[in-house]
Coordinates of C-alpha atoms (C1' of nucleotides) in Angstrom, one line a residue:
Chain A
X180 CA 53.7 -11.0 84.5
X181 CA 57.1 -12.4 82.9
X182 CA 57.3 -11.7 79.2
X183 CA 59.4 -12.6 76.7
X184 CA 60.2 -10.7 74.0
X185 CA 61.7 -12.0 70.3
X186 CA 62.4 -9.2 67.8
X187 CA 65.6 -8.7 66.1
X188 CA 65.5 -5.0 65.3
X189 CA 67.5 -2.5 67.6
X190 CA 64.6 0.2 67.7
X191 CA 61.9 -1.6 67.6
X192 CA 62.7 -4.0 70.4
X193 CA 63.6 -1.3 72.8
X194 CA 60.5 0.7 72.7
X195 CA 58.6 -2.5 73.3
X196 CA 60.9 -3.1 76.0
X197 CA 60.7 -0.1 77.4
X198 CA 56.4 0.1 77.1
X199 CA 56.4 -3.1 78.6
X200 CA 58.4 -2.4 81.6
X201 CA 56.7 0.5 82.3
X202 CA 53.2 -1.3 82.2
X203 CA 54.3 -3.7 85.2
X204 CA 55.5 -6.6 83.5
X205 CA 59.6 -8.4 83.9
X206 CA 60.3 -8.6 80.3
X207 CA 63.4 -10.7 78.9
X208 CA 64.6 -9.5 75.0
X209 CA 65.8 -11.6 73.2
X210 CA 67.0 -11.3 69.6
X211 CA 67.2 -14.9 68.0
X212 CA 65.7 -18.4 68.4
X213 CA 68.4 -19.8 69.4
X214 CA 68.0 -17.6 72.7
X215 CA 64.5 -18.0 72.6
X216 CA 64.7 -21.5 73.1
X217 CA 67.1 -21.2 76.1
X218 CA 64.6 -19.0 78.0
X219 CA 61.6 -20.8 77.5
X220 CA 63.0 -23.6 78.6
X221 CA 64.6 -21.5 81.9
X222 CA 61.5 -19.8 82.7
X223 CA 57.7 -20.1 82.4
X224 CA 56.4 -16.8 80.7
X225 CA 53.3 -15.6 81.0
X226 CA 53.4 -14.5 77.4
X227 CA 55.5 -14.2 74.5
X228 CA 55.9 -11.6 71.4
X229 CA 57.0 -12.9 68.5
X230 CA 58.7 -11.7 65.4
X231 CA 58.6 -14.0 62.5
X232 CA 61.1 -12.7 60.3
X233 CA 64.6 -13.6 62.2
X234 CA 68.6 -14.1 62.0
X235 CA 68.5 -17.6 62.9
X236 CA 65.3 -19.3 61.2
X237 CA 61.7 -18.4 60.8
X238 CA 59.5 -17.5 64.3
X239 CA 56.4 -20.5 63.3
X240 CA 59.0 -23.1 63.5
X241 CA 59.9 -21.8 67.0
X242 CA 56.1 -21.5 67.8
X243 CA 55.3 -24.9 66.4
X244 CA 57.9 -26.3 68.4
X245 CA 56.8 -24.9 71.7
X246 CA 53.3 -26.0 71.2
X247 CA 54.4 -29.8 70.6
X248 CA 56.6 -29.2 73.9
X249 CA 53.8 -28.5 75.6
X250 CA 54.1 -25.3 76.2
X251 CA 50.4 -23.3 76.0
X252 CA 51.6 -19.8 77.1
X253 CA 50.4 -17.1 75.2
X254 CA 51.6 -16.0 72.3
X255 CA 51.4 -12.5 69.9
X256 CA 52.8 -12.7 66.6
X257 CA 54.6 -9.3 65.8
X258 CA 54.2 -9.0 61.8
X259 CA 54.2 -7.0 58.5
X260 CA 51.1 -6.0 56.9
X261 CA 51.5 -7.5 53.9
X262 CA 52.7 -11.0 55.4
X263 CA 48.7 -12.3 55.5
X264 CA 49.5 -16.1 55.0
X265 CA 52.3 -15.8 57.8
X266 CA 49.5 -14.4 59.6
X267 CA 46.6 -17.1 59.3
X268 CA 49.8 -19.8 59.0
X269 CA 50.4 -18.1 62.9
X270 CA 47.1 -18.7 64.0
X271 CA 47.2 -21.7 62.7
X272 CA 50.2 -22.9 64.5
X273 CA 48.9 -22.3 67.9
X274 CA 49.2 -18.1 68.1
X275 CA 46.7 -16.1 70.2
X276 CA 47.0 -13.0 68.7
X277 CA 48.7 -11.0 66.7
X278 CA 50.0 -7.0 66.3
X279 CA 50.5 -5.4 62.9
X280 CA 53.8 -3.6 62.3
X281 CA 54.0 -0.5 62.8
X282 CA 51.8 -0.3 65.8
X283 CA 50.7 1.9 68.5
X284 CA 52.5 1.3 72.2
X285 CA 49.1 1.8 73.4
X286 CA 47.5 -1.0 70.9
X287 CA 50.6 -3.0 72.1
X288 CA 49.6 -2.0 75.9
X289 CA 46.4 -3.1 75.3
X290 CA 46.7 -6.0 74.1
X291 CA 49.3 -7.2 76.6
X292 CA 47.3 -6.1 79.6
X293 CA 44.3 -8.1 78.3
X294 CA 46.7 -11.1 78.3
X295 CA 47.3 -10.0 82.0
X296 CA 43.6 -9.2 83.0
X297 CA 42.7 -13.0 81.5
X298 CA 45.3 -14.8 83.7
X299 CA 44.4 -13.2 86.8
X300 CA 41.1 -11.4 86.7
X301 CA 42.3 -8.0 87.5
X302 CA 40.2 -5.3 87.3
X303 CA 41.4 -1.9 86.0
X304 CA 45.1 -0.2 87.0
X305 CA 43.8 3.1 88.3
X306 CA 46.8 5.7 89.1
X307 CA 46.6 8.5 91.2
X308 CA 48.7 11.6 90.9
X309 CA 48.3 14.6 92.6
X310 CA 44.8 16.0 91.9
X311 CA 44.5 13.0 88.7
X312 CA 42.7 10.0 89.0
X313 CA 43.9 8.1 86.2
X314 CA 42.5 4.7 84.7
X315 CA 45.0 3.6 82.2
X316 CA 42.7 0.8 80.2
X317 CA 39.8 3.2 79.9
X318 CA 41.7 6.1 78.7
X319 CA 40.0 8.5 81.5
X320 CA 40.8 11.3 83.4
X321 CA 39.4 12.9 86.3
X322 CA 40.8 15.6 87.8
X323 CA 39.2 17.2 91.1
X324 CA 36.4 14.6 90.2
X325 CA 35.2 16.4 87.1
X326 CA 35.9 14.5 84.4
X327 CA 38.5 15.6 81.5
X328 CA 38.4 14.9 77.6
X329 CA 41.8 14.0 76.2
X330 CA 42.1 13.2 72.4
X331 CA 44.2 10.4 71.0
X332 CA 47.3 12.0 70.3
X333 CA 47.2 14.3 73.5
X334 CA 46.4 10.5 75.5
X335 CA 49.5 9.4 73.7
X336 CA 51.4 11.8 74.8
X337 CA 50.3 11.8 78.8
X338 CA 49.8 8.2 79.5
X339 CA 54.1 8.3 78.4
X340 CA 54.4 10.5 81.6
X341 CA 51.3 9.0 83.7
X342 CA 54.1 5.7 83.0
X343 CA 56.9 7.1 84.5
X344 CA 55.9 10.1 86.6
X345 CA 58.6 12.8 87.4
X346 CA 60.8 11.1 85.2
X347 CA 61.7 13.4 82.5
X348 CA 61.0 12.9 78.6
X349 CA 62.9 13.8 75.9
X350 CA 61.0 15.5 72.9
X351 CA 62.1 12.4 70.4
X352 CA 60.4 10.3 73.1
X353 CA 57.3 12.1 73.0
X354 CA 57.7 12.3 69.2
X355 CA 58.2 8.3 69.1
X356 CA 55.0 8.0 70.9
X357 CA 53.0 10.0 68.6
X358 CA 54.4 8.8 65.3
X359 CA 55.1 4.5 65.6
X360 CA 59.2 4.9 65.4
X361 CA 61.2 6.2 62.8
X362 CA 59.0 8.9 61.3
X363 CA 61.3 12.7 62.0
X364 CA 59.2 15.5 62.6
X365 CA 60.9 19.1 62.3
X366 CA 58.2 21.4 63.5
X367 CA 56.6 22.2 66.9
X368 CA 53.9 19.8 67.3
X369 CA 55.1 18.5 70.9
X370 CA 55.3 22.0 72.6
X371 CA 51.5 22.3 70.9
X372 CA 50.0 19.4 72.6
X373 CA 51.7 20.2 75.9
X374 CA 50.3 23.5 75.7
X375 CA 46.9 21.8 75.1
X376 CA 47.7 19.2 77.9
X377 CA 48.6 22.2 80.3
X378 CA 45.2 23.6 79.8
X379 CA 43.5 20.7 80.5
X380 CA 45.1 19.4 83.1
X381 CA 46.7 22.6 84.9
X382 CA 49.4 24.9 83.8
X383 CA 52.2 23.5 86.4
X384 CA 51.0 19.6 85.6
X385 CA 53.9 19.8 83.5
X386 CA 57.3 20.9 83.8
X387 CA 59.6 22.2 81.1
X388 CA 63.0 21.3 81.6
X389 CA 65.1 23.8 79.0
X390 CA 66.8 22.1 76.0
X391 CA 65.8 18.7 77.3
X392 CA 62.7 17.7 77.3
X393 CA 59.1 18.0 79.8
X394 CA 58.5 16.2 83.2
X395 CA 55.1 15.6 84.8
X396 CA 55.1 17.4 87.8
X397 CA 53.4 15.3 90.7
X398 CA 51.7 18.0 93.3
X399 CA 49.0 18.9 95.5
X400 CA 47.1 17.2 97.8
Chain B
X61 CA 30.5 -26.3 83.2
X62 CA 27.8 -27.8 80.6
X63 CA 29.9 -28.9 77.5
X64 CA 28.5 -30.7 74.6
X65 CA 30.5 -32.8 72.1
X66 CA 29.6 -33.7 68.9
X67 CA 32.1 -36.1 67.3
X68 CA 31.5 -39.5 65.8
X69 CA 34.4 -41.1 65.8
X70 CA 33.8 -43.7 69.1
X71 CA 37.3 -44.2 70.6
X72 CA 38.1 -40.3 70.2
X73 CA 34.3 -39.4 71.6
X74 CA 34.4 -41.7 74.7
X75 CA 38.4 -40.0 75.6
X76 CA 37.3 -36.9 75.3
X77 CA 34.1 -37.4 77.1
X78 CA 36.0 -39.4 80.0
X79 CA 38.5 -36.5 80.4
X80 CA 36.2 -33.4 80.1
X81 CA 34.0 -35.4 83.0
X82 CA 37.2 -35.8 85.4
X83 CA 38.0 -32.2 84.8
X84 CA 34.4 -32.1 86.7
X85 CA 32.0 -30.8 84.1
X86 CA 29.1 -32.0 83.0
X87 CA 29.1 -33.9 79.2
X88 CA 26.7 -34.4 76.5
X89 CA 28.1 -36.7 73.8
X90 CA 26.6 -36.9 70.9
X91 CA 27.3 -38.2 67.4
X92 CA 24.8 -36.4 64.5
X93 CA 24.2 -33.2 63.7
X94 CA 20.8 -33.8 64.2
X95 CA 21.0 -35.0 68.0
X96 CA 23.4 -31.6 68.0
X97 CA 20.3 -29.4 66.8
X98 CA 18.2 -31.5 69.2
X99 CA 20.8 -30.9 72.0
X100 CA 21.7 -27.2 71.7
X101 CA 17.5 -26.4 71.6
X102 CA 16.8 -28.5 74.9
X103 CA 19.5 -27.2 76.6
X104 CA 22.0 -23.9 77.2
X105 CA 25.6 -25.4 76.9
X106 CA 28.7 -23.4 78.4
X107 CA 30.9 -25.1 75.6
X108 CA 30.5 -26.9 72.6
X109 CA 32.9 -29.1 70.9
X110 CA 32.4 -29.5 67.4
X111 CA 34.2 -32.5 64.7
X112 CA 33.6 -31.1 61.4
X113 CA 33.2 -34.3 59.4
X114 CA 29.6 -36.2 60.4
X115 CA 27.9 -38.8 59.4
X116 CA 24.8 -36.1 57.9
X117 CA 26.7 -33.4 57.2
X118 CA 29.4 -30.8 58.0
X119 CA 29.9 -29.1 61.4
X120 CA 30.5 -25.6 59.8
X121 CA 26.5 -25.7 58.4
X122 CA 25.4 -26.5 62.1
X123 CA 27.8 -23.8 63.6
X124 CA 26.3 -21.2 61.1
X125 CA 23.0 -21.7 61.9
X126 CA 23.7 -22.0 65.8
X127 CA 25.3 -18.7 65.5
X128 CA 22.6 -17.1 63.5
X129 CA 20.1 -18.7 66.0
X130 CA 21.8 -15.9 68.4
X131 CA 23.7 -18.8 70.2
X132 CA 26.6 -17.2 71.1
X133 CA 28.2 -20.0 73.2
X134 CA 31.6 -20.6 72.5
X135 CA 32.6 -23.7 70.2
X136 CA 35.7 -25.0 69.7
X137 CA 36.7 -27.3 66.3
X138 CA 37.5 -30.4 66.4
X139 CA 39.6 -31.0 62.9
X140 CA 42.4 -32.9 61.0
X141 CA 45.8 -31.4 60.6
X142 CA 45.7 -30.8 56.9
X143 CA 42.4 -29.4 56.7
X144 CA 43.8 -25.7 56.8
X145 CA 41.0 -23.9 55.4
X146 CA 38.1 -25.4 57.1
X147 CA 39.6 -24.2 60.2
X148 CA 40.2 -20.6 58.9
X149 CA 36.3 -21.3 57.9
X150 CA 35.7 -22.1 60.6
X151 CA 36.8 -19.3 62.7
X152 CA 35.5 -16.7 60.2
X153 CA 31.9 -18.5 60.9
X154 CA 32.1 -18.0 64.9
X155 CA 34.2 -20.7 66.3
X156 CA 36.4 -19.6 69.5
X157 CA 39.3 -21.9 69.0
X158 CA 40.2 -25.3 67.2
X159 CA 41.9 -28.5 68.3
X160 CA 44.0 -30.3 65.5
X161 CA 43.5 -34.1 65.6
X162 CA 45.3 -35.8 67.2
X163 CA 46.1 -33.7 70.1
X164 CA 46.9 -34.3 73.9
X165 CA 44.3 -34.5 76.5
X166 CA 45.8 -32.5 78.2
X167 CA 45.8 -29.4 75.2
X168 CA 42.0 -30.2 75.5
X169 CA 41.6 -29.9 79.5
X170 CA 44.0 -26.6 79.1
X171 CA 41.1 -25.0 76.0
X172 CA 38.7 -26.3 77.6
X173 CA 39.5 -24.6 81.2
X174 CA 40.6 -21.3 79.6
X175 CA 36.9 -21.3 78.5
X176 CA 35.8 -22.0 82.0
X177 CA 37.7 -19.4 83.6
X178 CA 36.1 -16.8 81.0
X179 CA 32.9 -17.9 81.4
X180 CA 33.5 -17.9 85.8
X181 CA 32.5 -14.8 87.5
X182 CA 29.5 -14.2 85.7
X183 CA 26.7 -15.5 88.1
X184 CA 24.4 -12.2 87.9
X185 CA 23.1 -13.3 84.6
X186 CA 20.5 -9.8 84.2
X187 CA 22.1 -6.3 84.4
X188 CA 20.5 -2.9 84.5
X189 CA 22.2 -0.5 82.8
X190 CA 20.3 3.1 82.8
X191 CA 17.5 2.3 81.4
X192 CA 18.4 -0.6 80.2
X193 CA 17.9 -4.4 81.1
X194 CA 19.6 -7.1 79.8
X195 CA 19.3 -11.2 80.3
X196 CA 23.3 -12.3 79.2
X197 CA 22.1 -15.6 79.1
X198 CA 18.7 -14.9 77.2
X199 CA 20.2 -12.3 74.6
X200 CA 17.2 -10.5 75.9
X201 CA 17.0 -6.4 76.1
X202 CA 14.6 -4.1 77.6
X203 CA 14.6 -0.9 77.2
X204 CA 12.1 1.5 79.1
X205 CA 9.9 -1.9 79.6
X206 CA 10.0 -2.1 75.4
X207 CA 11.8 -5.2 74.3
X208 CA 14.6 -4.4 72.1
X209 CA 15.5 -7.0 69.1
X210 CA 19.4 -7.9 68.2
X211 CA 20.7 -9.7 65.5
X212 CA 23.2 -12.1 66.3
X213 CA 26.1 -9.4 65.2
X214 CA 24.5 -6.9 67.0
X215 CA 24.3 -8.6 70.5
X216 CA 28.2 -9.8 69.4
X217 CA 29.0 -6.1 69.7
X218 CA 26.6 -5.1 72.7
X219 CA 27.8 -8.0 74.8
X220 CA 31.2 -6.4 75.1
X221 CA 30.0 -3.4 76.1
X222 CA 27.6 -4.5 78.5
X223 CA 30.2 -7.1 80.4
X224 CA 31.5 -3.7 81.4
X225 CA 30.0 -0.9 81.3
X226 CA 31.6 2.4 81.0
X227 CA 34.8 0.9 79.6
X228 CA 36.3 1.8 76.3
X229 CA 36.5 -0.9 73.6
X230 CA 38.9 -0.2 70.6
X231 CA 38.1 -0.9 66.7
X232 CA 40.1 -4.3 67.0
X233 CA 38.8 -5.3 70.0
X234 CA 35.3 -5.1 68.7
X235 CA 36.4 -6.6 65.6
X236 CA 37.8 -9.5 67.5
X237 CA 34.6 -10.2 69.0
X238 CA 33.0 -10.5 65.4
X239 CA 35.6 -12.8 63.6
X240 CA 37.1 -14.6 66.7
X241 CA 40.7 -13.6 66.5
X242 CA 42.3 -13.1 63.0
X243 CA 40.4 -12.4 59.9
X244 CA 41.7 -9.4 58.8
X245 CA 38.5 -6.4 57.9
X246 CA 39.4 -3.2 56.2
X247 CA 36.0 -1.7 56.3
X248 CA 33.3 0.5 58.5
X249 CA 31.5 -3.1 59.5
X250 CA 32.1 -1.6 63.1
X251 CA 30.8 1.8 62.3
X252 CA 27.6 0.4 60.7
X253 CA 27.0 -1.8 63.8
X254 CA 27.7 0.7 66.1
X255 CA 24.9 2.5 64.1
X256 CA 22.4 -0.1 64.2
X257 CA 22.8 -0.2 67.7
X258 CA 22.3 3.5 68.5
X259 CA 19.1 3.9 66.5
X260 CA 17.5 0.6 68.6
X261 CA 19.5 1.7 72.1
X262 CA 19.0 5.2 71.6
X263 CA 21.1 7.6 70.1
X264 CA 23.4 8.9 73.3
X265 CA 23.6 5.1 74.3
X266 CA 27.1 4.4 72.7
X267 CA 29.4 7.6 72.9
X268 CA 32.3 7.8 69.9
X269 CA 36.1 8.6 71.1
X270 CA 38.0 10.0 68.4
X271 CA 40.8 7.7 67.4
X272 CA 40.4 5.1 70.5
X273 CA 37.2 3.5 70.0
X274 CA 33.7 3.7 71.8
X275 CA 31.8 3.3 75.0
X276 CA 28.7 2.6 76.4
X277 CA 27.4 5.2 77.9
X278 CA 25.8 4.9 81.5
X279 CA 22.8 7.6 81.8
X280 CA 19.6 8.6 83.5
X281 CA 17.7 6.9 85.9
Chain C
dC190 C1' 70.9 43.4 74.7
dT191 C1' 71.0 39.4 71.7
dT192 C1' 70.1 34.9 71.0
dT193 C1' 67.8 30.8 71.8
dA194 C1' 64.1 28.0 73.4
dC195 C1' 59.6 27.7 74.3
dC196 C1' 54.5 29.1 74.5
dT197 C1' 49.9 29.5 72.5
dG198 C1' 46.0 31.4 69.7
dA199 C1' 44.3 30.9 65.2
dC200 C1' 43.3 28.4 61.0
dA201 C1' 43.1 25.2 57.0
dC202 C1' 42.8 20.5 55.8
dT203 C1' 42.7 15.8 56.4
dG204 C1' 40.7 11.7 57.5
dA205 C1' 37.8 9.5 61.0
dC206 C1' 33.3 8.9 61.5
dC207 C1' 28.1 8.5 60.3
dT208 C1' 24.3 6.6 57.9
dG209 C1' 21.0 5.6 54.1
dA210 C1' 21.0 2.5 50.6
dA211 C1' 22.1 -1.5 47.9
dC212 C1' 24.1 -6.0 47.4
dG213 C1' 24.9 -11.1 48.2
dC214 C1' 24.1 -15.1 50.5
dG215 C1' 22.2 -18.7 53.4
dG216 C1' 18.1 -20.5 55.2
dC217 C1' 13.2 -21.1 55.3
dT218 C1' 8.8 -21.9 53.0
dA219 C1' 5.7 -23.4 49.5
Chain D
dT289 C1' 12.9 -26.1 42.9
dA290 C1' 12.0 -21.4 43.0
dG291 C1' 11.2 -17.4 45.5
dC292 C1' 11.3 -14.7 49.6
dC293 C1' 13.3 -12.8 53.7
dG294 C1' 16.6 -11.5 57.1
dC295 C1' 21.1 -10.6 58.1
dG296 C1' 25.8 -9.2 57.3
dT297 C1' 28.6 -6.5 54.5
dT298 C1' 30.0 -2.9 51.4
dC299 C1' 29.6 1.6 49.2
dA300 C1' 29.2 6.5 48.6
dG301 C1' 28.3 11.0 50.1
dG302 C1' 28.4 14.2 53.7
dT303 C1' 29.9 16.2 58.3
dC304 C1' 33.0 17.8 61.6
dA305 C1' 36.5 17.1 65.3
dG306 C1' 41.4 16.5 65.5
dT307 C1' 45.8 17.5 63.9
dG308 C1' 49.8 20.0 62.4
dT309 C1' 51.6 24.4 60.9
dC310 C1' 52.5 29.1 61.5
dA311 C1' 53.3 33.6 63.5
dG312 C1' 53.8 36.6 66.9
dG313 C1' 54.8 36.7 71.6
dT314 C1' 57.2 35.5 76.3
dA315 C1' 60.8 33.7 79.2
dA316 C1' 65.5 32.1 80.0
dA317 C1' 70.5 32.2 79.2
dG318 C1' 74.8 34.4 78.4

DNA sequence: CTTTACCTGACACTGACCTGAACGCGGCTA
DNA sequence: TAGCCGCGTTCAGGTCAGTGTCAGGTAAAG
């Protein structure tokens, strides 16, 4: 799926990016409407995240445009909490859905995928690494065909290797995971839930690579 | 497709009639409210598109009670560009999407096809799920050979599960499929429902994940 | 050997979740 | 019109799994 991505701020927009990317999809960032209105009018997205607040105007007079030009692809607002009128206003103006800042990457996941699933009826993304049967939507694990329980932080923290297996991850990028962006953590709480992971999953599922960060190790069968 | 219209404004009517039929579904047009009640009682539509000012009333009263009826077929509104909270109404009491007057036949054929390639696919209208079996298109449930009643909100909630079973549906996705998309909820709504439907389901049917969502659980038999 | 980085069992606390009960409102009936 | 009923929603009180912190230990690096 092509995606198109409008957001203005640094940090936010790269993790988005980056989730993005790693769920499949060519995504193009853009920054301000002015570019915005370049691409759309280069190439047909499949869908489109929105910020509202920008450098160059407001993102509803971008969206209202595109709907008058014709244009009916998807679109999810990306928007404060407290910004409720912008919100309905959104809606209103011809918005499919929209994601409440800060949010998960997995919220962001899922909502981008059920874009995907309604444009072309797939089924389920099911990984398979070593001894792991993986399906990414459902949030389930099998390994050796018995089923494993994962809670929702220790899910956060896999499905950001399951993403990018044997590629290695830094412990802010496993911290930025857990926490939406920004929030510093100065205790051990990664080492913890890779600890827990590596009991539920096998000790040498993961790999510690010293004073950088862990890698999932992809073995077996 | 089946696809009933209720708008009394002739000119608009017979276009949107016209271009729904060339788009090769089948049309009811009528003009009341009444004929609608008539209509939607005599006959299971796929689609219904509803003006909101009529001759004998307004088309928010009929959608309420068609949705209370347990009539879960999805409606679009029909409605005037500066009638902003009738459509936010109108969403909060079970409409799917709105058209703002005047629009583009071809914005129409685009709704009105996204609707078609939801409701595609679907041709095994009764499941069997453990000791479950359900009619989709009847809202009908038996379980063990009992018959099992559903409010309309209930079935709302039960319907996602059911389209696939097994699957895990978050908070918001479940709370999309009660206030089509938007209206904001801070409350347990979800929780309550999700209660309502374990005591008549049974109590194992719908299994919590902590922090994700829940999941309908596929057992005995 | 010392230092540094990492591992992991244990534990307290938070907040997510559950559910009985009450409320409010629209629709139906008399 | 008044009253009743069913449904949707909110509230409050209770429970417990999940989370983060810590401390004592182990492995690696120099």
């Amino acid at each position: 799926m092509r995606v198109l991505l409008v957001e203005d701020t640094i940090g936010l927009g790269e993790a988005v990016r980056d989730q993005i990317a790693d769920d499949g999809h060519a995504v193009d960032w853009v920054q301000t409407l002015g570019f915005a209105d370049a691409s759309v009018k280069a190439t047909a997205y499949d869908l489109i995240l929105l910020d509202l607040m920008l450098p160059d105007g407001h993102g509803l007079t971008f969206l209202r445009k595109l709907r008058t030009a014709g244009n009916s692809a998807p679109v999810i607002i990306l928007t404060a909490r407290d910004q409720v009128s912008d919100r309905v206003e959104g809606l209103n103006a011809g918005a499919d859905d929209y994601l409440i800042k800060p949010f998960d990457l997995s919220e962001l996941s899922a909502r981008v995928s059920a874009v995907a699933r309604r444009y072309r009826g797939n089924p389920n993304p099911i990984i398979h690494v070593g001894n792991l049967v993986v399906d990414l939507n459902d949030h389930r694990i099998h390994r050796n065909g018995q089923p494993v329980e994962l809670t929702a932080r220790e899910w956060a923290i896999f499905e950001g290797f399951i993403q990018r297996p044997g590629i290695l991850l830094s412990r802010s990028q496993l911290e930025d995971r857990l926490y939406a962006f920004g929030a510093e953590i100065e205790s051990n709480t990664i080492e913890v839930y890779v600890s827990r992971l590596r009991k539920k999953l096998g000790h040498d599922a993961i790999v510690t690579v010293r004073g950088m960060g862990y890698r999932l190790e992809i073995h077996g069968q």
